[in-house]
Amino acid sequence: MSQKRQMKLGTRVFGIGHYRTLWRQQQVAPNGNIDFKAHVRQAQYAESAKFDFIFFSDRLFFDQYSAPKSMNQFEPLTIISALSAVTSKLGFVATASTSYTEPFNLARILMSADQISGGRVGWNAVTTALSGAALNFSRDKHFSHSERYQRAQEHLDIVRGLWDTWEDDAFVYDKENNKFFDPAKLHTLDYKGQFFNVRGPLNISRSEQGQPVIFQAGGSETGKTFAAQNAEGIYTIIDTLPEAQVFYADVKRRTVQAGRSEDDVLIFPGMYPFIGRTEKEAWDKYNEVVSYITYEEAVTELKLFFKDTDFSKLDPDAPFPEFSTESSEGYRSMADRIVRIAKGERLSLKETAFRFGSPKQEFVGTPERIADRMQAWFEQRGCDGFNVWAPYVGGQEEFAEKVLPILQDRGLFRKDYEADTLRGNLGLSLPENRYAGK
Ligand SMILES: Cc1cc2nc3c(=O)[nH]c(=O)nc-3n(C[C@H](O)[C@H](O)[C@H](O)COP(=O)(O)O)c2cc1C
């Protein structure tokens, strides 16, 4: 009997909150991003609630205008290694850049983390949108959008190739005959490309899940093609079900075109549940969060997506300015989306800034309403699961205690883990070693 399709859920450590103003709320501990004990508590709680993974985003650059969350935070691969030691089933997805890391180093670090955790690691392979990062890596200028994706493909090919250095039965450990490994099962990559030359081999073997799960978070045309060819999980920011359905169908179609199966890639929109015993209580919570957002901060946030354009000098009540997003070398897909919606709905600059600086309104309401909306997105092929990010202190617990049981009763979410690895829990296949049996 075939099993009912179930949604997969990621979450994150609250820290000081995803929205730039959340840290000002009374209940928020402003050092939350570097409070290790709080991270441990939340990881263990997420595991008790049977989440698939905790997701760690990352930034390689900040300045005085950046969101406070990026000013003081743990490096993702370091924190996930530590958290994997105090959990046993929960997965961890760490963001790391293909533009500003060497593939050999990153392959080692990721595989070490995957071995330490017993096969529970995912890599969110980003190309890095923020141009300021270049200055931290001995460059005067950031890579262009297209070069970033070309480098990303080479980077990923190398990392995956290095991970297959050792076939799974390569180590024979034959003490009597002084044979540590079988030389026929050791493979040297010897990669020569446009951007990288990496010989290998890599000095660590494959993990219980073979290789870490590859995530991706770029949504431009190039980004979606890159995802279709490489990703097993996609994190995306989308506000409405119709928009999600278009993205979902597009990425799945591209994945099949790339010679893979639709089920080889799972799509996870971010969601921020505002939960109340009544609709009013939920909206009160939403409005409280929004009340902290000032116009100055909202336009500063917009700057991120439009080549550092200083919107604060423009008339807030004039229509959102004309932009060619071709010139947006950073978050191109986000810039496209903002322009499309601002134009389509004839929003002023001020309305645009608040619209994109505030949490989406789709998941505000009673636990039943939130479960209904999640079910609709999932069953109507808008997603394969969600990245659930608490928009206020205690939001994660509230979601786990009030919404998850409804999803479980409806057979839409697991009651217990199916496997010990991230790949196993996500229902993704074990990647065979490319050299096995050859
Ligand atoms: C939803 C989403 C989340 C992202 N998260 C990160 C991140 O945590 N760190 C980072 O350096 N870049 C992040 N990026 C940037 C992408 O990796 C990429 O560099 C950028 O978006 C340009 O690609 P695109 O135009 O295809 O979206 C994110 C992008 C999106 C759309």
CSV table of C-alpha atoms and ligand atoms in Angstrom, one decimal:
chain,number,residue,atom,x,y,z
A,1,MET,CA,0.0,0.0,0.0
A,2,SER,CA,1.5,3.4,-0.9
A,3,GLN,CA,1.9,5.7,2.0
A,4,LYS,CA,0.1,9.0,2.2
A,5,ARG,CA,2.3,11.9,1.2
A,6,GLN,CA,3.3,13.9,4.3
A,7,MET,CA,4.7,17.4,4.6
A,8,LYS,CA,8.3,18.0,5.8
A,9,LEU,CA,9.0,20.8,8.2
A,10,GLY,CA,12.1,22.8,8.9
A,11,THR,CA,12.4,25.4,11.6
A,12,ARG,CA,15.0,27.8,13.0
A,13,VAL,CA,16.4,28.9,16.3
A,14,PHE,CA,14.6,32.1,17.2
A,15,GLY,CA,17.7,34.0,18.3
A,16,ILE,CA,16.7,37.6,18.1
A,17,GLY,CA,14.1,37.0,15.4
A,18,HIS,CA,14.0,37.0,11.7
A,19,TYR,CA,12.6,40.5,11.3
A,20,ARG,CA,15.0,43.3,12.0
A,21,THR,CA,12.8,45.0,14.7
A,22,LEU,CA,11.9,41.9,16.7
A,23,TRP,CA,14.8,42.2,19.1
A,24,ARG,CA,13.1,45.3,20.6
A,25,GLN,CA,10.2,43.3,22.0
A,26,GLN,CA,10.3,43.0,25.8
A,27,GLN,CA,10.5,39.1,25.8
A,28,VAL,CA,13.4,38.9,23.4
A,29,ALA,CA,16.9,38.3,24.8
A,30,PRO,CA,19.0,40.6,22.6
A,31,ASN,CA,22.0,38.3,22.8
A,32,GLY,CA,19.9,35.3,21.6
A,33,ASN,CA,21.9,34.7,18.4
A,34,ILE,CA,25.0,33.8,20.4
A,35,ASP,CA,23.3,32.1,23.4
A,36,PHE,CA,24.5,28.5,23.0
A,37,LYS,CA,22.3,27.2,25.8
A,38,ALA,CA,19.3,28.7,24.2
A,39,HIS,CA,20.3,27.0,20.9
A,40,VAL,CA,20.6,23.7,22.6
A,41,ARG,CA,17.1,24.0,24.2
A,42,GLN,CA,15.5,25.0,21.0
A,43,ALA,CA,17.2,22.2,19.0
A,44,GLN,CA,16.1,19.6,21.6
A,45,TYR,CA,12.6,21.0,21.6
A,46,ALA,CA,12.4,20.9,17.8
A,47,GLU,CA,13.5,17.3,17.9
A,48,SER,CA,10.8,16.4,20.5
A,49,ALA,CA,8.3,18.0,18.1
A,50,LYS,CA,9.7,15.8,15.2
A,51,PHE,CA,10.8,18.6,12.9
A,52,ASP,CA,12.9,17.5,10.0
A,53,PHE,CA,15.6,20.1,10.4
A,54,ILE,CA,16.8,23.4,11.8
A,55,PHE,CA,17.8,25.8,9.1
A,56,PHE,CA,20.7,28.3,9.5
A,57,SER,CA,20.9,31.2,7.1
A,58,ASP,CA,24.1,33.3,6.9
A,59,ARG,CA,25.7,36.6,5.9
A,60,LEU,CA,29.3,37.2,5.0
A,61,PHE,CA,29.0,41.0,5.3
A,62,PHE,CA,27.2,43.6,7.4
A,63,ASP,CA,27.4,47.3,8.0
A,64,GLN,CA,25.7,49.7,10.4
A,65,TYR,CA,22.5,49.6,8.3
A,66,SER,CA,22.2,45.8,8.4
A,67,ALA,CA,19.6,43.9,10.4
A,68,PRO,CA,20.8,43.3,14.0
A,69,LYS,CA,20.5,39.5,13.5
A,70,SER,CA,23.4,39.6,11.1
A,71,MET,CA,25.6,41.6,13.4
A,72,ASN,CA,26.3,39.0,16.0
A,73,GLN,CA,25.7,35.4,15.2
A,74,PHE,CA,27.2,31.9,15.1
A,75,GLU,CA,28.9,30.6,12.0
A,76,PRO,CA,26.4,27.9,10.7
A,77,LEU,CA,28.7,24.9,10.3
A,78,THR,CA,30.2,25.4,13.8
A,79,ILE,CA,26.9,25.6,15.5
A,80,ILE,CA,25.3,22.7,13.7
A,81,SER,CA,28.3,20.5,14.7
A,82,ALA,CA,27.8,21.4,18.3
A,83,LEU,CA,24.0,20.9,18.2
A,84,SER,CA,24.3,17.5,16.5
A,85,ALA,CA,26.1,16.3,19.6
A,86,VAL,CA,23.0,17.0,21.8
A,87,THR,CA,20.4,15.6,19.4
A,88,SER,CA,20.0,12.3,17.6
A,89,LYS,CA,17.4,12.5,14.9
A,90,LEU,CA,17.0,16.2,14.0
A,91,GLY,CA,18.6,17.4,10.8
A,92,PHE,CA,20.6,20.6,10.3
A,93,VAL,CA,20.8,22.7,7.2
A,94,ALA,CA,23.7,25.1,7.1
A,95,THR,CA,24.2,27.9,4.7
A,96,ALA,CA,27.6,28.2,3.1
A,97,SER,CA,28.7,30.2,0.0
A,98,THR,CA,30.0,28.7,-3.2
A,99,SER,CA,31.5,32.1,-4.1
A,100,TYR,CA,33.6,32.6,-1.0
A,101,THR,CA,34.8,29.2,0.0
A,102,GLU,CA,37.2,26.8,-1.5
A,103,PRO,CA,35.4,23.6,-2.5
A,104,PHE,CA,38.1,21.4,-0.9
A,105,ASN,CA,37.8,23.1,2.5
A,106,LEU,CA,34.0,23.1,2.4
A,107,ALA,CA,33.7,19.5,1.3
A,108,ARG,CA,35.9,18.5,4.3
A,109,ILE,CA,34.0,20.6,6.8
A,110,LEU,CA,30.5,19.5,5.6
A,111,MET,CA,31.4,15.8,5.5
A,112,SER,CA,33.0,16.1,9.0
A,113,ALA,CA,29.8,17.6,10.3
A,114,ASP,CA,27.8,14.9,8.5
A,115,GLN,CA,29.9,12.2,10.1
A,116,ILE,CA,29.7,13.8,13.5
A,117,SER,CA,26.0,14.0,13.3
A,118,GLY,CA,25.5,10.5,11.9
A,119,GLY,CA,24.2,11.7,8.5
A,120,ARG,CA,21.9,14.6,9.5
A,121,VAL,CA,23.4,17.5,7.6
A,122,GLY,CA,22.2,19.6,4.7
A,123,TRP,CA,24.1,22.3,2.8
A,124,ASN,CA,22.2,25.4,1.7
A,125,ALA,CA,24.5,26.2,-1.2
A,126,VAL,CA,24.2,30.0,-1.8
A,127,THR,CA,26.1,32.2,-4.2
A,128,THR,CA,26.1,35.1,-1.7
A,129,ALA,CA,24.0,38.1,-2.7
A,130,LEU,CA,25.6,40.9,-0.7
A,131,SER,CA,28.4,42.6,-2.7
A,132,GLY,CA,30.2,43.8,0.4
A,133,ALA,CA,31.3,40.2,1.1
A,134,ALA,CA,33.9,40.6,-1.7
A,135,LEU,CA,35.9,43.0,0.5
A,136,ASN,CA,36.2,40.3,3.2
A,137,PHE,CA,37.7,37.9,0.7
A,138,SER,CA,40.6,39.9,-0.9
A,139,ARG,CA,38.5,41.1,-3.8
A,140,ASP,CA,37.6,44.7,-4.9
A,141,LYS,CA,34.4,43.6,-6.6
A,142,HIS,CA,31.7,41.0,-6.1
A,143,PHE,CA,31.2,38.4,-8.8
A,144,SER,CA,28.5,39.1,-11.3
A,145,HIS,CA,25.2,37.2,-11.0
A,146,SER,CA,26.0,34.9,-13.9
A,147,GLU,CA,29.6,34.2,-12.9
A,148,ARG,CA,28.4,33.3,-9.4
A,149,TYR,CA,26.1,30.6,-10.8
A,150,GLN,CA,28.8,29.3,-13.1
A,151,ARG,CA,31.2,29.1,-10.2
A,152,ALA,CA,28.5,27.5,-8.1
A,153,GLN,CA,28.1,24.7,-10.5
A,154,GLU,CA,31.8,23.9,-10.6
A,155,HIS,CA,32.0,24.2,-6.9
A,156,LEU,CA,29.2,21.8,-6.3
A,157,ASP,CA,30.6,19.3,-8.9
A,158,ILE,CA,33.9,19.3,-7.0
A,159,VAL,CA,32.4,19.0,-3.6
A,160,ARG,CA,30.2,16.1,-4.6
A,161,GLY,CA,33.1,14.5,-6.5
A,162,LEU,CA,35.4,14.8,-3.5
A,163,TRP,CA,32.7,13.2,-1.2
A,164,ASP,CA,33.0,10.1,-3.4
A,165,THR,CA,36.7,9.7,-2.8
A,166,TRP,CA,36.2,6.6,-0.8
A,167,GLU,CA,33.8,3.8,-1.9
A,168,ASP,CA,31.8,2.6,1.0
A,169,ASP,CA,33.8,-0.6,1.4
A,170,ALA,CA,37.2,0.9,0.7
A,171,PHE,CA,38.5,0.6,4.2
A,172,VAL,CA,39.4,-3.1,4.8
A,173,TYR,CA,41.3,-2.6,8.1
A,174,ASP,CA,43.1,-5.9,7.6
A,175,LYS,CA,45.7,-5.8,10.5
A,176,GLU,CA,47.1,-9.2,9.8
A,177,ASN,CA,48.1,-8.4,6.2
A,178,ASN,CA,48.9,-4.7,6.9
A,179,LYS,CA,46.2,-3.5,4.5
A,180,PHE,CA,44.3,-0.4,5.7
A,181,PHE,CA,42.4,0.2,2.4
A,182,ASP,CA,41.7,-1.2,-1.0
A,183,PRO,CA,43.6,1.1,-3.5
A,184,ALA,CA,41.0,0.2,-6.2
A,185,LYS,CA,38.4,1.9,-4.1
A,186,LEU,CA,40.2,5.1,-3.6
A,187,HIS,CA,39.4,7.8,-6.2
A,188,THR,CA,41.3,11.0,-7.0
A,189,LEU,CA,39.0,13.6,-8.6
A,190,ASP,CA,41.6,15.5,-10.6
A,191,TYR,CA,39.1,18.3,-11.5
A,192,LYS,CA,40.2,21.0,-13.9
A,193,GLY,CA,37.7,23.7,-14.6
A,194,GLN,CA,37.3,27.4,-15.5
A,195,PHE,CA,37.4,28.5,-11.9
A,196,PHE,CA,38.8,25.7,-9.8
A,197,ASN,CA,41.5,23.1,-10.1
A,198,VAL,CA,41.2,20.5,-7.4
A,199,ARG,CA,43.1,17.3,-7.4
A,200,GLY,CA,41.8,15.4,-4.3
A,201,PRO,CA,41.5,12.9,-2.8
A,202,LEU,CA,39.5,14.0,0.2
A,203,ASN,CA,40.6,12.7,3.6
A,204,ILE,CA,37.2,11.7,4.9
A,205,SER,CA,34.8,9.0,3.9
A,206,ARG,CA,31.1,9.1,3.1
A,207,SER,CA,28.5,9.4,5.9
A,208,GLU,CA,25.5,7.3,6.9
A,209,GLN,CA,23.4,9.2,4.4
A,210,GLY,CA,26.1,9.0,1.7
A,211,GLN,CA,26.4,12.7,1.2
A,212,PRO,CA,24.9,15.8,2.9
A,213,VAL,CA,21.5,16.9,1.4
A,214,ILE,CA,21.9,19.8,-1.0
A,215,PHE,CA,19.6,22.8,-0.5
A,216,GLN,CA,19.5,26.0,-2.5
A,217,ALA,CA,17.9,29.4,-2.1
A,218,GLY,CA,18.1,31.4,-5.4
A,219,GLY,CA,14.9,32.0,-7.3
A,220,SER,CA,15.9,33.8,-10.5
A,221,GLU,CA,15.7,32.0,-13.8
A,222,THR,CA,19.3,30.9,-13.5
A,223,GLY,CA,18.7,30.1,-9.8
A,224,LYS,CA,15.8,27.8,-10.7
A,225,THR,CA,17.7,26.0,-13.4
A,226,PHE,CA,20.6,25.5,-11.0
A,227,ALA,CA,18.2,24.2,-8.4
A,228,ALA,CA,16.6,21.8,-10.9
A,229,GLN,CA,20.0,20.4,-11.7
A,230,ASN,CA,21.4,20.1,-8.3
A,231,ALA,CA,19.2,20.8,-5.3
A,232,GLU,CA,17.3,18.3,-3.2
A,233,GLY,CA,15.7,21.0,-1.1
A,234,ILE,CA,14.7,24.6,-2.0
A,235,TYR,CA,14.1,27.4,0.5
A,236,THR,CA,11.9,30.1,-1.0
A,237,ILE,CA,10.1,33.2,0.0
A,238,ILE,CA,6.6,33.3,-1.4
A,239,ASP,CA,3.4,34.9,0.0
A,240,THR,CA,0.4,33.4,-1.7
A,241,LEU,CA,-0.7,30.0,-2.8
A,242,PRO,CA,-1.2,30.9,-6.5
A,243,GLU,CA,2.4,32.3,-6.6
A,244,ALA,CA,3.6,29.1,-4.8
A,245,GLN,CA,1.9,26.9,-7.3
A,246,VAL,CA,3.5,28.6,-10.2
A,247,PHE,CA,7.0,28.3,-8.6
A,248,TYR,CA,6.4,24.7,-7.7
A,249,ALA,CA,5.3,23.6,-11.1
A,250,ASP,CA,8.1,25.5,-12.8
A,251,VAL,CA,10.8,24.0,-10.6
A,252,LYS,CA,9.4,20.5,-10.8
A,253,ARG,CA,9.2,20.8,-14.6
A,254,ARG,CA,12.8,22.0,-14.8
A,255,THR,CA,13.9,19.1,-12.6
A,256,VAL,CA,12.3,16.5,-14.9
A,257,GLN,CA,13.9,18.3,-17.8
A,258,ALA,CA,17.2,17.9,-16.1
A,259,GLY,CA,16.7,14.2,-16.1
A,260,ARG,CA,15.7,13.8,-12.4
A,261,SER,CA,12.4,12.8,-10.8
A,262,GLU,CA,10.0,15.4,-9.4
A,263,ASP,CA,10.4,13.8,-6.0
A,264,ASP,CA,14.1,14.4,-6.0
A,265,VAL,CA,13.6,18.0,-5.0
A,266,LEU,CA,11.5,19.3,-2.1
A,267,ILE,CA,10.2,22.9,-1.9
A,268,PHE,CA,10.0,24.7,1.4
A,269,PRO,CA,8.5,28.2,1.5
A,270,GLY,CA,9.2,30.1,4.6
A,271,MET,CA,6.2,30.8,6.9
A,272,TYR,CA,5.6,32.8,10.0
A,273,PRO,CA,2.6,31.5,12.0
A,274,PHE,CA,0.9,34.0,14.2
A,275,ILE,CA,-1.4,31.9,16.4
A,276,GLY,CA,-4.3,33.0,18.6
A,277,ARG,CA,-7.2,31.3,20.4
A,278,THR,CA,-9.3,33.6,18.3
A,279,GLU,CA,-8.6,35.4,14.9
A,280,LYS,CA,-8.5,38.7,16.8
A,281,GLU,CA,-5.8,37.4,19.2
A,282,ALA,CA,-3.7,36.2,16.3
A,283,TRP,CA,-4.0,39.6,14.5
A,284,ASP,CA,-3.2,41.5,17.7
A,285,LYS,CA,0.1,39.5,17.7
A,286,TYR,CA,0.7,40.3,14.1
A,287,ASN,CA,0.0,44.0,14.6
A,288,GLU,CA,2.3,44.1,17.5
A,289,VAL,CA,5.2,42.9,15.5
A,290,VAL,CA,4.4,45.3,12.6
A,291,SER,CA,4.1,48.2,15.1
A,292,TYR,CA,7.9,48.0,15.7
A,293,ILE,CA,8.7,48.5,12.0
A,294,THR,CA,9.6,52.1,11.2
A,295,TYR,CA,9.5,53.5,7.7
A,296,GLU,CA,13.3,54.2,7.9
A,297,GLU,CA,14.0,50.6,8.7
A,298,ALA,CA,11.6,49.3,6.0
A,299,VAL,CA,13.3,51.3,3.3
A,300,THR,CA,16.8,50.4,4.5
A,301,GLU,CA,15.8,46.7,4.2
A,302,LEU,CA,14.6,47.4,0.6
A,303,LYS,CA,18.0,48.7,-0.3
A,304,LEU,CA,19.4,45.2,0.0
A,305,PHE,CA,17.6,44.1,-3.1
A,306,PHE,CA,18.3,47.1,-5.4
A,307,LYS,CA,22.1,47.6,-5.7
A,308,ASP,CA,22.2,49.7,-2.5
A,309,THR,CA,19.8,52.3,-4.0
A,310,ASP,CA,19.1,54.9,-1.3
A,311,PHE,CA,15.3,55.0,-1.2
A,312,SER,CA,15.3,57.3,1.8
A,313,LYS,CA,15.9,60.3,-0.4
A,314,LEU,CA,12.8,59.6,-2.6
A,315,ASP,CA,9.2,60.7,-2.0
A,316,PRO,CA,7.6,57.9,0.1
A,317,ASP,CA,4.2,58.6,-1.4
A,318,ALA,CA,5.2,58.5,-5.0
A,319,PRO,CA,4.8,55.3,-7.0
A,320,PHE,CA,7.5,52.7,-6.4
A,321,PRO,CA,10.3,53.7,-8.9
A,322,GLU,CA,10.9,52.0,-12.2
A,323,PHE,CA,13.8,49.5,-12.0
A,324,SER,CA,15.4,47.1,-14.4
A,325,THR,CA,16.1,44.1,-12.2
A,326,GLU,CA,18.7,43.0,-14.8
A,327,SER,CA,20.9,45.3,-13.0
A,328,SER,CA,20.2,43.7,-9.7
A,329,GLU,CA,23.3,41.6,-9.2
A,330,GLY,CA,22.4,40.5,-5.7
A,331,TYR,CA,19.0,39.1,-4.8
A,332,ARG,CA,17.7,39.2,-8.4
A,333,SER,CA,14.7,37.0,-7.8
A,334,MET,CA,13.6,39.1,-4.8
A,335,ALA,CA,14.1,42.3,-6.7
A,336,ASP,CA,12.0,40.9,-9.6
A,337,ARG,CA,9.2,40.0,-7.2
A,338,ILE,CA,9.1,43.3,-5.5
A,339,VAL,CA,9.0,45.2,-8.8
A,340,ARG,CA,6.3,42.9,-10.2
A,341,ILE,CA,4.0,43.2,-7.1
A,342,ALA,CA,4.6,47.0,-6.6
A,343,LYS,CA,3.8,47.6,-10.3
A,344,GLY,CA,0.9,45.2,-10.4
A,345,GLU,CA,-0.8,46.6,-7.3
A,346,ARG,CA,0.4,50.3,-8.0
A,347,LEU,CA,2.0,50.6,-4.6
A,348,SER,CA,3.8,53.7,-3.4
A,349,LEU,CA,7.3,53.5,-2.2
A,350,LYS,CA,6.1,53.6,1.4
A,351,GLU,CA,3.5,50.8,0.8
A,352,THR,CA,6.1,48.7,-0.9
A,353,ALA,CA,8.6,49.1,1.9
A,354,PHE,CA,6.0,48.1,4.6
A,355,ARG,CA,4.7,45.3,2.4
A,356,PHE,CA,8.0,43.6,2.0
A,357,GLY,CA,9.3,44.6,5.5
A,358,SER,CA,6.4,42.9,7.3
A,359,PRO,CA,5.6,39.3,7.8
A,360,LYS,CA,3.1,37.7,5.3
A,361,GLN,CA,-0.5,37.5,6.3
A,362,GLU,CA,-1.3,34.1,5.0
A,363,PHE,CA,-0.6,32.2,8.2
A,364,VAL,CA,-2.3,34.4,10.8
A,365,GLY,CA,-5.2,32.9,12.8
A,366,THR,CA,-6.4,30.1,15.0
A,367,PRO,CA,-4.5,26.8,15.0
A,368,GLU,CA,-7.2,25.3,12.7
A,369,ARG,CA,-7.0,28.1,10.2
A,370,ILE,CA,-3.2,27.8,10.1
A,371,ALA,CA,-3.4,24.0,9.7
A,372,ASP,CA,-6.1,24.5,6.9
A,373,ARG,CA,-3.9,26.9,5.0
A,374,MET,CA,-0.8,24.7,5.3
A,375,GLN,CA,-2.9,21.7,4.1
A,376,ALA,CA,-4.1,23.7,1.1
A,377,TRP,CA,-0.6,24.8,0.1
A,378,PHE,CA,0.6,21.2,0.5
A,379,GLU,CA,-2.2,19.4,-1.2
A,380,GLN,CA,-2.7,21.9,-4.0
A,381,ARG,CA,1.0,21.5,-4.9
A,382,GLY,CA,2.3,24.8,-3.6
A,383,CYS,CA,5.0,23.1,-1.6
A,384,ASP,CA,6.3,19.8,-0.1
A,385,GLY,CA,6.7,21.3,3.3
A,386,PHE,CA,7.6,24.6,5.1
A,387,ASN,CA,10.3,26.3,6.9
A,388,VAL,CA,8.4,27.4,10.0
A,389,TRP,CA,10.0,30.5,11.6
A,390,ALA,CA,8.5,31.7,14.8
A,391,PRO,CA,7.7,35.4,14.6
A,392,TYR,CA,7.7,35.9,18.4
A,393,VAL,CA,9.2,34.4,21.5
A,394,GLY,CA,7.4,31.1,22.3
A,395,GLY,CA,6.0,30.9,18.7
A,396,GLN,CA,7.8,27.6,18.0
A,397,GLU,CA,6.3,25.9,21.1
A,398,GLU,CA,2.9,27.3,20.3
A,399,PHE,CA,3.1,26.0,16.8
A,400,ALA,CA,4.3,22.5,18.0
A,401,GLU,CA,1.6,22.3,20.7
A,402,LYS,CA,-1.4,23.7,18.8
A,403,VAL,CA,-0.9,23.3,15.1
A,404,LEU,CA,1.2,20.1,14.8
A,405,PRO,CA,-1.3,17.9,16.5
A,406,ILE,CA,-4.0,19.0,14.0
A,407,LEU,CA,-1.7,18.2,11.1
A,408,GLN,CA,-0.9,14.8,12.7
A,409,ASP,CA,-4.5,13.9,13.2
A,410,ARG,CA,-5.1,14.7,9.6
A,411,GLY,CA,-2.2,12.3,8.7
A,412,LEU,CA,-0.3,15.2,7.2
A,413,PHE,CA,2.7,15.2,9.5
A,414,ARG,CA,4.7,12.4,11.2
A,415,LYS,CA,4.2,11.3,14.8
A,416,ASP,CA,7.7,9.9,14.9
A,417,TYR,CA,10.9,10.0,12.9
A,418,GLU,CA,11.1,7.4,10.1
A,419,ALA,CA,14.9,7.3,10.0
A,420,ASP,CA,18.1,8.4,11.8
A,421,THR,CA,19.4,10.5,8.9
A,422,LEU,CA,18.1,13.7,7.3
A,423,ARG,CA,17.9,12.1,3.9
A,424,GLY,CA,15.9,9.2,5.4
A,425,ASN,CA,13.4,11.5,7.1
A,426,LEU,CA,13.0,13.7,4.0
A,427,GLY,CA,12.4,10.5,1.9
A,428,LEU,CA,15.3,11.3,-0.4
A,429,SER,CA,17.3,8.5,-1.9
A,430,LEU,CA,20.8,7.6,-0.9
A,431,PRO,CA,23.2,8.9,-3.6
A,432,GLU,CA,25.3,6.0,-4.9
A,433,ASN,CA,29.0,6.5,-5.0
A,434,ARG,CA,29.7,7.4,-8.6
A,435,TYR,CA,32.5,4.9,-8.8
A,436,ALA,CA,30.7,1.9,-7.2
A,437,GLY,CA,30.6,-1.2,-9.3
A,438,LYS,CA,32.6,0.4,-12.1
B,1,LIG,C1,14.9,32.8,0.1
B,1,LIG,C2,16.3,33.1,-0.1
B,1,LIG,C3,17.2,32.9,1.0
B,1,LIG,C4,18.6,33.2,0.8
B,1,LIG,N1,19.4,33.0,1.9
B,1,LIG,C5,20.7,33.4,1.8
B,1,LIG,C6,21.6,33.3,2.9
B,1,LIG,O1,21.2,32.8,4.0
B,1,LIG,N2,22.9,33.7,2.7
B,1,LIG,C7,23.3,34.2,1.5
B,1,LIG,O2,24.5,34.5,1.4
B,1,LIG,N3,22.5,34.3,0.4
B,1,LIG,C8,21.2,33.9,0.5
B,1,LIG,N4,20.4,34.0,-0.6
B,1,LIG,C9,21.0,34.5,-1.8
B,1,LIG,C10,21.1,33.5,-3.0
B,1,LIG,O3,22.0,32.5,-2.7
B,1,LIG,C11,21.6,34.2,-4.2
B,1,LIG,O4,23.0,34.6,-4.0
B,1,LIG,C12,20.8,35.4,-4.6
B,1,LIG,O5,19.5,35.3,-4.2
B,1,LIG,C13,20.8,35.6,-6.1
B,1,LIG,O6,20.2,34.5,-6.7
B,1,LIG,P1,18.7,34.6,-7.3
B,1,LIG,O7,18.8,35.9,-8.0
B,1,LIG,O8,18.7,33.4,-8.2
B,1,LIG,O9,17.7,34.6,-6.2
B,1,LIG,C14,19.0,33.7,-0.4
B,1,LIG,C15,18.2,33.9,-1.5
B,1,LIG,C16,16.8,33.6,-1.3
B,1,LIG,C17,15.9,33.9,-2.5
